[in-house]
C-alpha positions as YAML, in Angstrom:
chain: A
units: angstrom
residues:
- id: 1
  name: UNK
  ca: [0.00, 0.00, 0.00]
- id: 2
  name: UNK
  ca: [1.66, 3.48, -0.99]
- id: 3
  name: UNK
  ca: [2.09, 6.32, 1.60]
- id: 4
  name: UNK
  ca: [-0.86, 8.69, 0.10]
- id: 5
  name: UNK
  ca: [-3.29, 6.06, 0.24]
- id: 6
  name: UNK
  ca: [-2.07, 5.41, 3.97]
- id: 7
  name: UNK
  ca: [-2.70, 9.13, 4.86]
- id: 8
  name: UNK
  ca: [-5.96, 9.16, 3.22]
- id: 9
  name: UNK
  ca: [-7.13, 6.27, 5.48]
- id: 10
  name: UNK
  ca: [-5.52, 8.19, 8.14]
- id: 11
  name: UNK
  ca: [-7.73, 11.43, 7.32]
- id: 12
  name: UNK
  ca: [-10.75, 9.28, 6.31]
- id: 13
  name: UNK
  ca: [-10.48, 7.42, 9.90]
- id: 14
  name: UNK
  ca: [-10.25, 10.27, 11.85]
- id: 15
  name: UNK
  ca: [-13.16, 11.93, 10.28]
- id: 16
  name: UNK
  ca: [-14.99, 9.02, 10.71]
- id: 17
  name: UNK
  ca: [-14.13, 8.34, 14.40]
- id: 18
  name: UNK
  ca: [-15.25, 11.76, 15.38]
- id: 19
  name: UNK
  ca: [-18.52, 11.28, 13.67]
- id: 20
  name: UNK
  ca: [-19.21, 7.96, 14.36]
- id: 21
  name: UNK
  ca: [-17.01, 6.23, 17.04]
- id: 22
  name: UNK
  ca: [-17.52, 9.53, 19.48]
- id: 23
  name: UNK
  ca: [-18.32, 9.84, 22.40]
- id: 24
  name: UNK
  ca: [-19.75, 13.07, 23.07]
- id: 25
  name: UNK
  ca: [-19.88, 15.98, 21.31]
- id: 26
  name: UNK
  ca: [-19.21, 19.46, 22.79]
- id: 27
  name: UNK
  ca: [-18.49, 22.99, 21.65]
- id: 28
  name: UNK
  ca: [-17.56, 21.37, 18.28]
- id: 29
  name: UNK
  ca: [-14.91, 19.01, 19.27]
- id: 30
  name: UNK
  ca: [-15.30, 15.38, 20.17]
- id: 31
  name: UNK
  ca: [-14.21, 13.57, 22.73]
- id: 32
  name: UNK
  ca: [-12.54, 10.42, 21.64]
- id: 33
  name: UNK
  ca: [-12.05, 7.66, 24.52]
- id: 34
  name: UNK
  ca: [-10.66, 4.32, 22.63]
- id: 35
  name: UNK
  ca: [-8.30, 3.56, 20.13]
- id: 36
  name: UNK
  ca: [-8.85, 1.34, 17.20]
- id: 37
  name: UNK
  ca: [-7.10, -0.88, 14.83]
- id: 38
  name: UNK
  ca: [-7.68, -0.30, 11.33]
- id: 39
  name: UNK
  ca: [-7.40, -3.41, 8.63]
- id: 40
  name: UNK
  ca: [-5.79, -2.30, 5.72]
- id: 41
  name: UNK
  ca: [-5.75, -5.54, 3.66]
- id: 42
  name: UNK
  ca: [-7.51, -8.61, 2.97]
- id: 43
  name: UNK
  ca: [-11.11, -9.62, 3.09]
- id: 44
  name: UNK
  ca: [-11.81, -7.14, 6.20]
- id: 45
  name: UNK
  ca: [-10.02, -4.15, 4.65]
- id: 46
  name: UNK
  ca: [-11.33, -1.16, 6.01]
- id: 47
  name: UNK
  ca: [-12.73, -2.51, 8.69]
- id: 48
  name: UNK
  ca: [-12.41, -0.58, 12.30]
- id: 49
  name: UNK
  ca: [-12.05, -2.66, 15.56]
- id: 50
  name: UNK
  ca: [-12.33, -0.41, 19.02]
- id: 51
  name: UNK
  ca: [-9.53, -1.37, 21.56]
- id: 52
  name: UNK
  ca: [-12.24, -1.45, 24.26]
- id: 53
  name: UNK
  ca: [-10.79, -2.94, 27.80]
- id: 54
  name: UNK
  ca: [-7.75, -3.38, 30.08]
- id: 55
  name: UNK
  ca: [-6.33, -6.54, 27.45]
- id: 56
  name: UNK
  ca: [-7.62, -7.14, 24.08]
- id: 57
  name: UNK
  ca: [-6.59, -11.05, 22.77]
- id: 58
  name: UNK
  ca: [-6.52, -11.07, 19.20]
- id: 59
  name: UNK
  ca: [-6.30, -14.51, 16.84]
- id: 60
  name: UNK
  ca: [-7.77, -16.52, 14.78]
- id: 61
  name: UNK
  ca: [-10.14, -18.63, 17.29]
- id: 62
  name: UNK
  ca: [-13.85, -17.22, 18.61]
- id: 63
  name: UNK
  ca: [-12.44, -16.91, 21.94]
- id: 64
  name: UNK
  ca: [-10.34, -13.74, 21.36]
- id: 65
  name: UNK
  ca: [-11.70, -10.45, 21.38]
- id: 66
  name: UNK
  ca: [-10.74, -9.83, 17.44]
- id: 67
  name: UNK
  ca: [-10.91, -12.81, 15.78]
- id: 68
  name: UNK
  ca: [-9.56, -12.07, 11.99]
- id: 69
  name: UNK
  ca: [-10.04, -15.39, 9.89]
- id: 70
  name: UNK
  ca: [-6.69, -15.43, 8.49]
- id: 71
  name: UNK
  ca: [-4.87, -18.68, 7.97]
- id: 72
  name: UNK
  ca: [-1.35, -17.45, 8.98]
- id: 73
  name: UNK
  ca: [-2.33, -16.08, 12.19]
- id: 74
  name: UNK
  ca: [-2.33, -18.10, 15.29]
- id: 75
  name: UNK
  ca: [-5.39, -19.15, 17.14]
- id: 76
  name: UNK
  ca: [-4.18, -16.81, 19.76]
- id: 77
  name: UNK
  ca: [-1.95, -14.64, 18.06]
- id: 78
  name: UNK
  ca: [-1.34, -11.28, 20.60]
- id: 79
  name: UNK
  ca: [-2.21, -9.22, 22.98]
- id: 80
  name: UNK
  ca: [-3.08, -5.89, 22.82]
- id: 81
  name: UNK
  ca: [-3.03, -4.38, 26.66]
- id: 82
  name: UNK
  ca: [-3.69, -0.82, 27.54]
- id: 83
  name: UNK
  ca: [-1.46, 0.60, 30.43]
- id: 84
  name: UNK
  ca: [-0.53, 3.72, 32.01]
- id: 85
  name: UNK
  ca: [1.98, 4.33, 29.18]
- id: 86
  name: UNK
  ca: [-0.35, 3.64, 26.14]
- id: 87
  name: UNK
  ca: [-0.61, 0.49, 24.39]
- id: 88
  name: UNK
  ca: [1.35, -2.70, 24.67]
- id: 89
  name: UNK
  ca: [1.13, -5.39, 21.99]
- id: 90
  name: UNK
  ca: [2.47, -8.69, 23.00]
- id: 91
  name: UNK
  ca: [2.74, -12.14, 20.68]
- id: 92
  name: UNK
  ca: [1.85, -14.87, 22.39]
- id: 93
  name: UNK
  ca: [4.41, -17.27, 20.89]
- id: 94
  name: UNK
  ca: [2.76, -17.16, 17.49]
- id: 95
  name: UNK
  ca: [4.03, -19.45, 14.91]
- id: 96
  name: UNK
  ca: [4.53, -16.17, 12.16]
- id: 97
  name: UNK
  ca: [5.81, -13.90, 14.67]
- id: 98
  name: UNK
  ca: [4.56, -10.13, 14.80]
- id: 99
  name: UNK
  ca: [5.49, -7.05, 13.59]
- id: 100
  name: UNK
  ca: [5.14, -3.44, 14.20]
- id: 101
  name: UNK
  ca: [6.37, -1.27, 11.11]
- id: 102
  name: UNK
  ca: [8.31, -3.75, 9.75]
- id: 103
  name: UNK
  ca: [10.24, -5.18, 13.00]
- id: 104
  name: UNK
  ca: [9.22, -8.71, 14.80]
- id: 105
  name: UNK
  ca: [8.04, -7.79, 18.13]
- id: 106
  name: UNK
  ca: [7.91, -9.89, 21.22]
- id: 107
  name: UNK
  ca: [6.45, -6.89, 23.08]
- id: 108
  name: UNK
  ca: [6.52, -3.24, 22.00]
- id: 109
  name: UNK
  ca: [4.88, 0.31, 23.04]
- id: 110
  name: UNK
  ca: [2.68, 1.20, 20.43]
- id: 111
  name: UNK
  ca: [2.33, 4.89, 19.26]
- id: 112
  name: UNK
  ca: [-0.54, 6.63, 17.11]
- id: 113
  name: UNK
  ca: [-0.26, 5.68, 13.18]
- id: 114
  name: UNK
  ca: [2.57, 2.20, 13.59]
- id: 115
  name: UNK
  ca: [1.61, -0.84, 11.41]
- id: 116
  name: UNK
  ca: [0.82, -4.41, 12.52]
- id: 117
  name: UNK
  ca: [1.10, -7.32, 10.99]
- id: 118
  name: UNK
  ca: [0.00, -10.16, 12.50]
- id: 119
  name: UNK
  ca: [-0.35, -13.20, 9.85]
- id: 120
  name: UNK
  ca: [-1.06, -11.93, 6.88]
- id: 121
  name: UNK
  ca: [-3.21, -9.24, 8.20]
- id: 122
  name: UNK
  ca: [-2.09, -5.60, 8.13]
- id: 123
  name: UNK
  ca: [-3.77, -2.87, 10.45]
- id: 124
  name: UNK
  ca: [-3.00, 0.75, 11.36]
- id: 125
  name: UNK
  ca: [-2.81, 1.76, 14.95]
- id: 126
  name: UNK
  ca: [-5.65, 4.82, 16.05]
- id: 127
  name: UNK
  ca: [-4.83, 6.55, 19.14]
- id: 128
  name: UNK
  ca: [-6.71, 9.68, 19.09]
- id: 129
  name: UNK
  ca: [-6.16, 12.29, 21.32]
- id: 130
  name: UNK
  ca: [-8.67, 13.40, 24.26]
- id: 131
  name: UNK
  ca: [-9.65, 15.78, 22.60]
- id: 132
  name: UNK
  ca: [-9.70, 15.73, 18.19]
- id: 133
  name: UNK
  ca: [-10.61, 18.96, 16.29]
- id: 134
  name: UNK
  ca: [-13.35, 18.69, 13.86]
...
């Protein structure tokens, strides 16, 4: 996927997330509470998943919290777990390893905009502020 169309799902995300993944609206600005993950490839491309919870398990079974149906990906693939810091992605021994931006991870901070890959599945990291412009 080339950089431009990256931003544009950046800018389309973000306008979407304030209209429709808001919480409340005030004074024109909303007030965004949970970051998402972002699919950027495959059957589910497009598709937004809301990091909602203390530890989000991610995978290919029905037990996990995201469950992508993606034959490279583990049955339990990774953890995603929010802490004081931010986010914390963690593979859980996965047999195709994960990567942020490139890089295989055992356990990494995650910042606003990095790329996963977990499998074959690629999604974009959301953190919005507390506070995003409209």
């Amino acid at each position: 996927m080339k950089e431009t169309q990256i931003q544009t799902i950046v800018e389309e995300t973000t306008i979407q997330a304030a209209v429709s993944e808001s919480g409340r609206k005030k004074q024109g600005k909303t007030l965004l509470a949970d970051p998402f993950l972002v699919v950027l490839n495959g059957k589910e491309k497009g598709r937004k998943y809301l990091l909602i919870g203390p530890k989000i398990l991610i995978g290919r079974a029905s037990r996990n919290h995201i469950q992508i149906k993606d034959p490279a990906m583990s049955a339990d693939h990774a953890t995603i777990e929010k802490v004081t810091e931010g986010l914390i992605i963690e593979d859980l021994g996965s047999r195709n390893g994960t990567k942020v931006n490139y890089e295989k991870v055992t356990r990494k901070q995650l910042v606003d905009c990095d790329r996963l890959r977990l499998g074959n599945t690629e999604f974009l990291v959301r953190i919005p502020s507390d506070v995003l412009q409209r």
